[in-house]
Short mmCIF file of C-alpha atoms and ligand atoms in Angstrom, two decimals:
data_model
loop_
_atom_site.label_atom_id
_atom_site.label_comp_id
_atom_site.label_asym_id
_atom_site.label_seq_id
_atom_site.Cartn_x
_atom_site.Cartn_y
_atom_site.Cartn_z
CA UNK D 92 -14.20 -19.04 -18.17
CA UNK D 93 -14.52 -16.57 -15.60
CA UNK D 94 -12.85 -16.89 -12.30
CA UNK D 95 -13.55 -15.12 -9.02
CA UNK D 96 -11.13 -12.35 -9.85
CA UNK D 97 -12.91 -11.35 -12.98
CA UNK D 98 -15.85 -10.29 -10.82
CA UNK D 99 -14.24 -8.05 -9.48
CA UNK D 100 -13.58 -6.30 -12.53
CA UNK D 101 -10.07 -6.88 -13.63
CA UNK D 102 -10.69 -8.92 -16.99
CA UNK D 103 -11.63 -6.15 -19.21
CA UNK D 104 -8.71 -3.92 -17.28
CA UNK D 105 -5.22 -4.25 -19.03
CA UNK D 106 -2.55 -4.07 -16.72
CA UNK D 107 0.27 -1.93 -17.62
CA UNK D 108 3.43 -1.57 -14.97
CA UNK D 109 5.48 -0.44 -17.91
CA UNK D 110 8.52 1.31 -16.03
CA UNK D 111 6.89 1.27 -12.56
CA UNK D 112 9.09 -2.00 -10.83
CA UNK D 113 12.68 -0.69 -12.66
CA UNK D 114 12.00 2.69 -11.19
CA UNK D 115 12.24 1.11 -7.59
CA UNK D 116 14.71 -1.81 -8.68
CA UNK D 117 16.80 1.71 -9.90
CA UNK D 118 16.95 3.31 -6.77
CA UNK D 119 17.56 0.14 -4.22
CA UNK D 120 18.83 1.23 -0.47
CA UNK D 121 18.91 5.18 -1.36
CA UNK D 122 14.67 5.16 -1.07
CA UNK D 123 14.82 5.66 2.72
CA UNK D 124 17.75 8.85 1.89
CA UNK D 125 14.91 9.61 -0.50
CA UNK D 126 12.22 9.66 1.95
CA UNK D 127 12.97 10.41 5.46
CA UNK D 128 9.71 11.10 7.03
CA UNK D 129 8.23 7.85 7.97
CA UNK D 130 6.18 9.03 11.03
CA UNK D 131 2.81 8.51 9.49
CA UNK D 132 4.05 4.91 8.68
CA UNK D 133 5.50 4.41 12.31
CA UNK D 134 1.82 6.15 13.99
CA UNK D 135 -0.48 3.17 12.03
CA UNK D 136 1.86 0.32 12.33
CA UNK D 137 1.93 1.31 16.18
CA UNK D 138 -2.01 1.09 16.17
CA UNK D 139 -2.21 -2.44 13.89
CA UNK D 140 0.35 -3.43 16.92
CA UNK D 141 -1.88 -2.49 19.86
CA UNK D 142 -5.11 -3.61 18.24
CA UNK D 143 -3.79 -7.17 16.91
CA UNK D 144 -3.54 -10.31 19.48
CA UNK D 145 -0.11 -11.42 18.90
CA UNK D 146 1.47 -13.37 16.73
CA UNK D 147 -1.62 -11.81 14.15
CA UNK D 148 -0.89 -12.02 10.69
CA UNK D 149 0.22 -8.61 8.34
CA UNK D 150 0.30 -8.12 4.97
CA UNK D 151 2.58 -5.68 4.12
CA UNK D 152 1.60 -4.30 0.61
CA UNK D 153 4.40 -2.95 -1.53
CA UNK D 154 6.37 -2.96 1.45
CA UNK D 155 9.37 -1.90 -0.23
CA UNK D 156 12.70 -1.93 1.77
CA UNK D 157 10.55 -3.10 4.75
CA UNK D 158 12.01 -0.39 6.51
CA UNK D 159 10.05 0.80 8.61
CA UNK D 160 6.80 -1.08 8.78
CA UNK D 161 8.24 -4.79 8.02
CA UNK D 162 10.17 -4.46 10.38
CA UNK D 163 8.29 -2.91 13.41
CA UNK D 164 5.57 -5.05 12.77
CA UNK D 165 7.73 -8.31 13.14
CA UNK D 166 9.76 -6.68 15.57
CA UNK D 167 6.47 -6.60 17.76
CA UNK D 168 6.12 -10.14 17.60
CA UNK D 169 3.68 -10.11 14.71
CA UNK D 170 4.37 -12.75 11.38
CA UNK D 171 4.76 -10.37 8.86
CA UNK D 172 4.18 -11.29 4.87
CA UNK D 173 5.33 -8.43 2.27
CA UNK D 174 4.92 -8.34 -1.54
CA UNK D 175 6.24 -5.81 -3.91
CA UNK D 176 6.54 -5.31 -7.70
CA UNK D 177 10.02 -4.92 -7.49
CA UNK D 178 12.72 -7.26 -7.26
CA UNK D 179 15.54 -5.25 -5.02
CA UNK D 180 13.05 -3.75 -2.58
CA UNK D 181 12.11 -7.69 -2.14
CA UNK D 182 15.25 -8.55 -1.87
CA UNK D 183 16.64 -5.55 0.56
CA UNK D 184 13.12 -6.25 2.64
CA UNK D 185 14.06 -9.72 3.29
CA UNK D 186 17.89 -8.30 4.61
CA UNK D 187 16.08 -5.77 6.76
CA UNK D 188 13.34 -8.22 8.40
CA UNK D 189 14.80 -11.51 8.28
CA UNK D 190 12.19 -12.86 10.29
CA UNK D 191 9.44 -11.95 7.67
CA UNK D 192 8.46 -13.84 4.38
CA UNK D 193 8.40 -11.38 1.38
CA UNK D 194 7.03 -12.11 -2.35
CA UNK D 195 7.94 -10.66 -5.30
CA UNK D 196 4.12 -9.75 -7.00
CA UNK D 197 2.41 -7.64 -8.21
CA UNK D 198 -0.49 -6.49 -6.09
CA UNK D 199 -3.46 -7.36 -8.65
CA UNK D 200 -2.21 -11.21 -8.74
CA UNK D 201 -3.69 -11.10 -5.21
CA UNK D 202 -7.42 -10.70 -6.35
CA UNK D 203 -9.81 -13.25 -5.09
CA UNK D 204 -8.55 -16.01 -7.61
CA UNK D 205 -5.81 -14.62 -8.73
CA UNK D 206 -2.17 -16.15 -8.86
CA UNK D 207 -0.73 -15.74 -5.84
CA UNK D 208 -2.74 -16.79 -3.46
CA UNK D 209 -1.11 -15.88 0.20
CA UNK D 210 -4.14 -16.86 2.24
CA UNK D 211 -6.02 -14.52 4.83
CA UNK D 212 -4.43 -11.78 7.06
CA UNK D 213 -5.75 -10.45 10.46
CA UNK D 214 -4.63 -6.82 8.89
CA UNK D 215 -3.00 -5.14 5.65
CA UNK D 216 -0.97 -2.44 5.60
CA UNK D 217 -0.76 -0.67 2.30
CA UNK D 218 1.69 2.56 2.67
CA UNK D 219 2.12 4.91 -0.75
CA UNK D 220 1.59 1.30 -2.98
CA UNK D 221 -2.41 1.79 -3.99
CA UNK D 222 -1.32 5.29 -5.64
CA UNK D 223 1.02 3.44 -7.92
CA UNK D 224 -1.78 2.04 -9.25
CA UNK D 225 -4.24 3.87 -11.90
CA UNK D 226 -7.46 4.96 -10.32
CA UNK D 227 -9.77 2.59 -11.93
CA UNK D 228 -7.84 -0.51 -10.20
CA UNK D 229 -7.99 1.35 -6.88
CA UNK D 230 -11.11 0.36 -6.26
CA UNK D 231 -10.85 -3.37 -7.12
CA UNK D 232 -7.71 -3.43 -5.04
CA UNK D 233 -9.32 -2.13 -2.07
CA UNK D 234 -12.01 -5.35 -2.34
CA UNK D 235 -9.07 -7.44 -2.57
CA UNK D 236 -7.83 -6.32 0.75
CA UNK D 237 -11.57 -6.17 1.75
CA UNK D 238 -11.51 -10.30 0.64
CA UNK D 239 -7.65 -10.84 2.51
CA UNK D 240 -9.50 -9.92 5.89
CA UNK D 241 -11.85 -11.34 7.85
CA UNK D 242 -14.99 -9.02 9.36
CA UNK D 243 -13.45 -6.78 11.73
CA UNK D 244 -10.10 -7.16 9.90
CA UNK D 245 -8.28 -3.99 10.27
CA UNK D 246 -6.72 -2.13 7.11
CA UNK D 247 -4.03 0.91 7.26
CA UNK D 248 -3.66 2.71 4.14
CA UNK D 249 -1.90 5.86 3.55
CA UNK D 250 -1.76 8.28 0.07
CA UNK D 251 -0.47 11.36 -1.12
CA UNK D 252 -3.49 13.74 -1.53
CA UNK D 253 -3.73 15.08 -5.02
CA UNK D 254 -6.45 14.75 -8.10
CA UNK D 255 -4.24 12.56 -10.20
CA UNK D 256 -4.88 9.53 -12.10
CA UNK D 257 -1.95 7.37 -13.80
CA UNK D 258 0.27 10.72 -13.60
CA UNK D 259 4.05 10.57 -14.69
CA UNK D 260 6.61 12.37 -12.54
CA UNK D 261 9.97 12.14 -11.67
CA UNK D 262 11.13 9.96 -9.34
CA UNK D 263 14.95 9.85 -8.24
CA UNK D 264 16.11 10.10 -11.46
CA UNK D 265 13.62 7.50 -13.15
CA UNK D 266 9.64 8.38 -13.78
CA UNK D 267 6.62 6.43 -12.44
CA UNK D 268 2.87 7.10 -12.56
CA UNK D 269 0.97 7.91 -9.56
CA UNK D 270 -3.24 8.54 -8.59
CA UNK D 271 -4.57 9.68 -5.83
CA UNK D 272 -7.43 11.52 -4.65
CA UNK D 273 -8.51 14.68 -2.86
CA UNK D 274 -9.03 13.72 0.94
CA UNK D 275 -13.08 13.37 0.60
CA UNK D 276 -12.89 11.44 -2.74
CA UNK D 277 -10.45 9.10 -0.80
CA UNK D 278 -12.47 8.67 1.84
CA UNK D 279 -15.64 7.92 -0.50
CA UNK D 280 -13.69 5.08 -2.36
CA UNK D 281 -12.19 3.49 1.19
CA UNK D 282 -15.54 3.54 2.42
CA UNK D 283 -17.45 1.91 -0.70
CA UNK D 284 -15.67 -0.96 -0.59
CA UNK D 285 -17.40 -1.36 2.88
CA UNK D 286 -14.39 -0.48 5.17
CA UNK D 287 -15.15 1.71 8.23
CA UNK D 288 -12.28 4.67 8.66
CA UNK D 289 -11.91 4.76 12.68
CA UNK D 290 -9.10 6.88 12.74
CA UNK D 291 -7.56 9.44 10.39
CA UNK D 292 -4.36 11.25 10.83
CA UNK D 293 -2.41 13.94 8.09
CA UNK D 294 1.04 15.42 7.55
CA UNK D 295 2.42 18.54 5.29
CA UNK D 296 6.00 18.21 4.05
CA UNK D 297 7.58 21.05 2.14
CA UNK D 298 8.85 20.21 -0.80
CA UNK D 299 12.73 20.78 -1.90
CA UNK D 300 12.13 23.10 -4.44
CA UNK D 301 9.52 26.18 -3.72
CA UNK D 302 7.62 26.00 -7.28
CA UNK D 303 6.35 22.55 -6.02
CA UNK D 304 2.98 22.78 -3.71
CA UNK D 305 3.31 20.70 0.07
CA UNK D 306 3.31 17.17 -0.32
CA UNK D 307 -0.06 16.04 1.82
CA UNK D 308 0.59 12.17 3.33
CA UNK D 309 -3.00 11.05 4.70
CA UNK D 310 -3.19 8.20 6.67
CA UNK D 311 -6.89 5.53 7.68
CA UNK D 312 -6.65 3.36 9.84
CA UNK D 313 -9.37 1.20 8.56
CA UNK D 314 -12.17 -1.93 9.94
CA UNK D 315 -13.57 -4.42 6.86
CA UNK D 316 -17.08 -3.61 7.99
CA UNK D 317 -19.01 -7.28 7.29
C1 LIG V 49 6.25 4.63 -2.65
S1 LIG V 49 6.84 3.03 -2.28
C2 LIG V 49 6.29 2.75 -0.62
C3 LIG V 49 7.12 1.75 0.13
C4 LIG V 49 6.73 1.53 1.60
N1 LIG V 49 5.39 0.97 1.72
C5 LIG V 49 6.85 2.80 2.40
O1 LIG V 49 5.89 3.17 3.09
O2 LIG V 49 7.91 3.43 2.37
C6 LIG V 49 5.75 2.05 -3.26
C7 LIG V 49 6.14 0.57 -3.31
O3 LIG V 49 5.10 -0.12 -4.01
C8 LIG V 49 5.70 -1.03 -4.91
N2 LIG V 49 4.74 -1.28 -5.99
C9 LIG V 49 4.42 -0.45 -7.00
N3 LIG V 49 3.48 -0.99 -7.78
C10 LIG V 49 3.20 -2.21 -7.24
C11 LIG V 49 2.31 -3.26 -7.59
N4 LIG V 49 1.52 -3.18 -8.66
N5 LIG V 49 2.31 -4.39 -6.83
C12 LIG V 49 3.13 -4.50 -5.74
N6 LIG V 49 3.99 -3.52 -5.35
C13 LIG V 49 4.01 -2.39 -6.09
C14 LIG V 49 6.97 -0.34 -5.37
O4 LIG V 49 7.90 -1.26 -5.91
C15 LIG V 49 7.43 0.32 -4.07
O5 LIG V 49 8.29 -0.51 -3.32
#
């Protein structure tokens, strides 16, 4: 029987997370040492808090330690919900932002008639979680947030620019898989699934070692069009 989700597209898509949770239960509190530069993170959260009435409803998804979007969102008044894959970012989140209700799930169980059903949001935030994702769920993801929202809802994504799809690299001493897109492409796929980019802003980090290119973060701040 099919459900809602399947429409979507997910029923002939196996799901494979094979390593992608224990790389994040692995490295626990030291993420934020990891990765220090949260400004692009800081920049949308401070636009879902000026746009949203308050007391609005977020979804943080894979919010990871909820530092520092869990937490400036509820810190601003605003109920916060977060779900990650991984069981120690849940359960550091929920030390960090005791005021906010965090799930441990996987993103796809969201999916119009999916497991976890979590209700509707006012606004999603989804910061460096879609590119743990192969491309071909991308996509289907983005009309889950698309069906989390009401018209009008507003969505904040950010990625790492690069032509990847379901790439392995090392990660703090563990390896996940990573997509992403070239900045055009990524707009292209946002705006397909019928979300209108309002705002864009971009940042260039240097990597550690000088045989690896600039890291690229791009950030939309995103409208579910109808
Ligand atoms: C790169 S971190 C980003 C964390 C945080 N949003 C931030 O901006 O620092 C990606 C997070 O997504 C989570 N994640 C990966 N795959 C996921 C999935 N399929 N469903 C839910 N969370 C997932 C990871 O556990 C991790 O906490």
């Amino acid at each position: 029987m099919s459900t809602p989700g399947d429409k979507l597209g997910y029923e002939s898509m196996p799901l494979d997370r094979t390593g992608q949770a224990e790389a994040f239960d692995a490295i626990g509190d030291r993420y934020d040492e990891a990765f220090p530069h949260k400004e692009g993170q800081v920049t949308s959260a401070e636009w879902l808090i000026r746009s949203l009435p308050a007391g609005a409803r977020v979804l943080d998804l894979g919010c990871g330690t909820g530092i520092p979007t869990a937490l400036q969102l509820a810190k601003a008044g605003l109920q916060v919900v977060g779900v990650d894959l991984s069981e120690t970012m849940v359960a550091l989140a929920r030390d960090n932002v005791p005021t906010g209700v965090f799930h441990q799930a996987d993103i796809a169980d969201l999916r119009p008639g999916g497991p976890r059903d979590l209700g509707r949001f006012d606004a999603v935030a989804a910061f460096f979680s879609l590119l743990m994702l192969p491309r071909a769920e991308i996509p289907l993801t983005l009309r889950t947030v698309h069906h989390l929202l009401p018209p009008g809802g507003l969505f904040a994504l950010s990625m790492v620019e690069a032509d990847v799809d379901d790439f392995s690299i090392p990660f703090i001493g563990s390896t996940i898989r990573v997509s992403g897109y070239l900045g055009d492409e990524l707009r292209e796929v946002v705006e397909a699934a019928d979300f209108e980019i309002v705002e864009e802003s971009s940042y260039t980090y240097a990597p550690s070692s000088a045989d690896v290119p600039p890291e690229v973060q791009i950030f939309l701040r995103c409208r579910r069009r109808t």
